[in-house]
Short mmCIF file of C-alpha atoms and ligand atoms in Angstrom, two decimals:
data_model
loop_
_atom_site.label_atom_id
_atom_site.label_comp_id
_atom_site.label_asym_id
_atom_site.label_seq_id
_atom_site.Cartn_x
_atom_site.Cartn_y
_atom_site.Cartn_z
CA UNK Y 1 31.02 4.13 7.06
CA UNK Y 2 31.30 1.23 4.70
CA UNK Y 3 29.53 -1.75 5.93
CA UNK Y 4 30.58 -5.17 5.27
CA UNK Y 5 28.73 -8.80 4.88
CA UNK Y 6 30.84 -11.92 5.24
CA UNK Y 7 27.70 -14.71 4.73
CA UNK Y 8 29.56 -18.25 4.62
CA UNK Y 9 28.71 -21.61 4.71
CA UNK Y 10 30.35 -24.29 7.14
CA UNK Y 11 29.75 -27.89 8.20
CA UNK Y 12 32.66 -28.56 9.63
CA UNK Y 13 33.68 -25.26 10.57
CA UNK Y 14 36.97 -24.90 8.29
CA UNK Y 15 35.30 -22.20 6.73
CA UNK Y 16 33.78 -20.66 9.24
CA UNK Y 17 36.96 -20.02 10.63
CA UNK Y 18 38.40 -18.14 7.34
CA UNK Y 19 35.47 -15.75 7.44
CA UNK Y 20 36.34 -15.03 11.06
CA UNK Y 21 40.31 -14.17 9.66
CA UNK Y 22 38.87 -12.35 6.94
CA UNK Y 23 36.96 -10.29 9.22
CA UNK Y 24 39.86 -9.55 11.55
CA UNK Y 25 41.78 -8.37 8.42
CA UNK Y 26 38.92 -6.11 7.80
CA UNK Y 27 39.09 -4.74 11.25
CA UNK Y 28 42.43 -3.67 10.73
CA UNK Y 29 41.19 -0.90 8.43
CA UNK Y 30 39.84 1.66 10.59
CA UNK Y 31 35.91 2.77 11.40
CA UNK Y 32 35.28 -0.74 9.35
CA UNK Y 33 31.83 -2.38 10.38
CA UNK Y 34 31.88 -5.87 9.51
CA UNK Y 35 28.81 -8.41 9.87
CA UNK Y 36 29.71 -11.98 9.98
CA UNK Y 37 26.78 -14.29 9.33
CA UNK Y 38 25.98 -17.95 8.65
CA UNK Y 39 23.95 -18.09 5.16
CA UNK Y 40 21.04 -19.93 7.01
CA UNK Y 41 21.03 -16.33 9.05
CA UNK Y 42 21.21 -14.31 6.33
CA UNK Y 43 18.72 -12.37 4.45
CA UNK Y 44 18.89 -10.77 0.90
CA UNK Y 45 18.10 -7.45 2.85
CA UNK Y 46 21.33 -7.74 4.45
CA UNK Y 47 23.02 -7.83 1.06
CA UNK Y 48 21.27 -4.50 -0.11
CA UNK Y 49 22.42 -2.95 2.86
CA UNK Y 50 26.29 -3.94 2.57
CA UNK Y 51 28.82 -1.65 0.71
CA UNK Y 52 31.00 -5.39 0.40
CA UNK Y 53 29.26 -8.60 -0.11
CA UNK Y 54 31.86 -11.47 0.49
CA UNK Y 55 30.56 -15.38 0.13
CA UNK Y 56 32.20 -18.55 1.38
CA UNK Y 57 31.79 -21.68 1.44
CA UNK Y 58 33.07 -25.32 1.50
CA UNK Y 59 33.93 -26.81 -2.31
CA UNK Y 60 31.65 -29.04 -2.73
CA UNK Y 61 31.48 -30.36 -6.60
CA UNK Y 62 34.03 -27.98 -8.00
CA UNK Y 63 31.22 -25.33 -7.26
CA UNK Y 64 29.53 -23.24 -4.19
CA UNK Y 65 26.77 -24.88 -1.90
CA UNK Y 66 23.38 -25.49 -2.57
CA UNK Y 67 22.55 -23.03 0.20
CA UNK Y 68 24.84 -20.58 -0.71
CA UNK Y 69 23.41 -20.97 -4.56
CA UNK Y 70 20.31 -20.06 -3.43
CA UNK Y 71 20.93 -16.75 -1.53
CA UNK Y 72 22.45 -15.64 -4.95
CA UNK Y 73 19.52 -16.70 -6.28
CA UNK Y 74 17.14 -15.07 -4.13
CA UNK Y 75 19.18 -12.22 -4.64
CA UNK Y 76 17.59 -11.63 -8.01
CA UNK Y 77 15.05 -9.60 -6.42
CA UNK Y 78 17.41 -7.06 -6.13
CA UNK Y 79 19.39 -7.52 -9.49
CA UNK Y 80 20.15 -3.65 -10.47
CA UNK Y 81 20.42 -3.00 -6.57
CA UNK Y 82 24.12 -4.20 -6.15
CA UNK Y 83 25.30 -2.81 -9.14
CA UNK Y 84 28.96 -1.28 -8.18
CA UNK Y 85 29.82 -2.76 -4.28
CA UNK Y 86 32.48 -5.04 -4.15
CA UNK Y 87 32.23 -8.56 -3.90
CA UNK Y 88 34.64 -11.61 -2.65
CA UNK Y 89 34.74 -14.98 -2.20
CA UNK Y 90 36.66 -17.75 -0.09
CA UNK Y 91 36.30 -21.76 0.44
CA UNK Y 92 38.01 -24.65 1.98
CA UNK Y 93 38.45 -27.86 -0.26
CA UNK Y 94 39.64 -31.23 1.05
CA UNK Y 95 42.41 -31.51 -1.74
CA UNK Y 96 44.50 -29.16 -3.65
CA UNK Y 97 42.95 -28.83 -7.26
CA UNK Y 98 39.61 -30.60 -5.62
CA UNK Y 99 37.99 -27.34 -6.99
CA UNK Y 100 38.75 -25.27 -5.15
CA UNK Y 101 39.55 -21.58 -7.39
CA UNK Y 102 36.29 -22.98 -10.05
CA UNK Y 103 33.89 -22.46 -6.42
CA UNK Y 104 35.42 -18.82 -5.82
CA UNK Y 105 34.63 -18.34 -9.01
CA UNK Y 106 31.31 -19.88 -9.18
CA UNK Y 107 30.57 -17.20 -6.41
CA UNK Y 108 32.23 -14.19 -8.18
CA UNK Y 109 30.36 -14.93 -11.58
CA UNK Y 110 26.92 -14.40 -10.04
CA UNK Y 111 28.79 -11.19 -7.97
CA UNK Y 112 29.77 -10.18 -11.79
CA UNK Y 113 25.99 -10.59 -13.03
CA UNK Y 114 25.25 -8.16 -10.37
CA UNK Y 115 27.70 -5.70 -11.58
CA UNK Y 116 29.89 -5.91 -8.39
CA UNK Y 117 33.39 -4.95 -8.26
CA UNK Y 118 35.82 -7.66 -7.95
CA UNK Y 119 39.83 -7.38 -7.00
CA UNK Y 120 41.71 -9.96 -7.74
CA UNK Y 121 45.18 -11.01 -5.82
CA UNK Y 122 48.39 -10.61 -7.74
CA UNK Y 123 50.12 -11.98 -4.78
CA UNK Y 124 48.78 -15.09 -2.97
CA UNK Y 125 45.61 -17.40 -3.87
CA UNK Y 126 45.06 -15.10 -7.08
CA UNK Y 127 40.98 -15.53 -7.32
CA UNK Y 128 40.45 -15.16 -2.95
CA UNK Y 129 41.79 -17.03 -0.61
CA UNK Y 130 41.71 -21.17 -0.29
CA UNK Y 131 42.57 -23.55 2.25
CA UNK Y 132 42.53 -27.33 2.09
CA UNK Y 133 40.74 -28.31 5.19
CA UNK Y 134 40.94 -26.06 8.19
CA UNK Y 135 43.48 -22.82 7.76
CA UNK Y 136 47.07 -23.11 8.38
CA UNK Y 137 49.26 -20.38 8.74
CA UNK Y 138 49.67 -19.62 5.31
CA UNK Y 139 45.80 -19.48 4.62
CA UNK Y 140 45.16 -17.39 7.92
CA UNK Y 141 47.35 -14.69 7.04
CA UNK Y 142 45.80 -15.42 3.06
CA UNK Y 143 42.55 -14.79 4.47
CA UNK Y 144 43.57 -11.39 6.71
CA UNK Y 145 45.25 -9.75 4.07
CA UNK Y 146 42.23 -10.38 1.94
CA UNK Y 147 39.58 -8.47 4.45
CA UNK Y 148 43.01 -6.05 5.01
CA UNK Y 149 42.71 -5.61 1.24
CA UNK Y 150 38.78 -5.39 0.47
CA UNK Y 151 38.56 -2.44 3.31
CA UNK Y 152 40.98 -0.24 1.82
CA UNK Y 153 39.37 -0.61 -1.36
CA UNK Y 154 36.04 0.28 -0.01
CA UNK Y 155 37.89 3.17 1.90
CA UNK Y 156 39.14 3.79 -2.04
CA UNK Y 157 36.33 3.47 -3.34
CA UNK Y 158 33.89 5.76 -0.97
CA UNK Y 159 36.12 8.82 -1.25
C1 FMN N 1 28.84 -33.09 -0.59
C2 FMN N 1 30.26 -32.73 -0.29
C3 FMN N 1 31.02 -32.16 -1.24
C4 FMN N 1 32.55 -32.18 -1.70
N1 FMN N 1 33.39 -31.94 -2.59
C5 FMN N 1 34.77 -31.53 -2.52
C6 FMN N 1 35.47 -31.16 -3.86
O1 FMN N 1 34.62 -31.42 -5.18
N2 FMN N 1 36.26 -30.74 -3.96
C7 FMN N 1 37.49 -31.23 -2.65
O2 FMN N 1 38.39 -31.04 -2.71
N3 FMN N 1 36.86 -31.18 -1.45
C8 FMN N 1 35.18 -31.48 -1.63
N4 FMN N 1 34.74 -31.64 -0.43
C9 FMN N 1 35.04 -31.33 0.50
C10 FMN N 1 35.50 -30.00 1.57
O3 FMN N 1 35.68 -29.07 0.59
C11 FMN N 1 36.04 -30.02 3.16
O4 FMN N 1 35.84 -30.95 3.72
C12 FMN N 1 36.24 -28.79 3.63
O5 FMN N 1 37.39 -28.38 4.70
C13 FMN N 1 34.73 -28.42 4.23
O6 FMN N 1 34.92 -27.19 4.66
P1 FMN N 1 33.75 -26.92 5.97
O7 FMN N 1 34.79 -27.52 7.68
O8 FMN N 1 33.61 -25.30 6.21
O9 FMN N 1 32.80 -27.55 5.90
C14 FMN N 1 33.49 -31.96 -0.17
C15 FMN N 1 32.51 -32.43 0.88
C16 FMN N 1 31.42 -32.82 1.04
C17 FMN N 1 30.86 -33.32 1.86
#
C-alpha cells in the first residue's frame, strides 16, 4: 500500500488547513495511508519510508520557509534513495502575486533534483494548490483535488 507523507510548516494555521484538505482528498482514494506531520516533527527517514512526499509552507519572501529548506537540506543524506518517488507542494501566501508559485517551484526544484516524479495540474493551480491567507472554498477544492490526483497517480505507478 502506498504511504504518503504530508509535511507542513504553518505559523498561523492557513497552510495547516490546506494540508488537512489535501489529506482528505488523498483518503478518498482507496487504501491510501496518509501521515500528516509538522515539519518540526518530520525526520528524513519519514521521507525514505514514503512513496509520496508533499511539502507545504507559507510563502516567505517568495520561497519556502527556512524550516522546510532545512528538512530538504538534511534529505541529502538519502540522495539517490528518493529517486522515483512522487513529490508535491502547496503554499499559502498573503497576496496574489506574492510569490506563491515561486514558493511551490522552490520546493519542487528540490524534489526534481532528488529524481522525484512531479505531476502538473492542467485545470486549476498549475504547480500545486495555493491559498491567499486562509483557504476559501475554491482553495479547499484545489487541495482536495490535488490529494486525489496524487493518490491516483501513486496507484497507477505502483501497478
Ligand atoms: C517572514 C514572512 C514573510 C512573508 N513573505 C511573504 C511574501 O513574500 N509574499 C506573500 O504574499 N506573503 C508573505 N507572507 C505572508 C504569509 O505567507 C501568509 O500570511 C500565510 O498565509 C501564512 O501562512 P500560515 O498561516 O500557514 O503561517 C510572509 C509572512 C512572514 C511572517
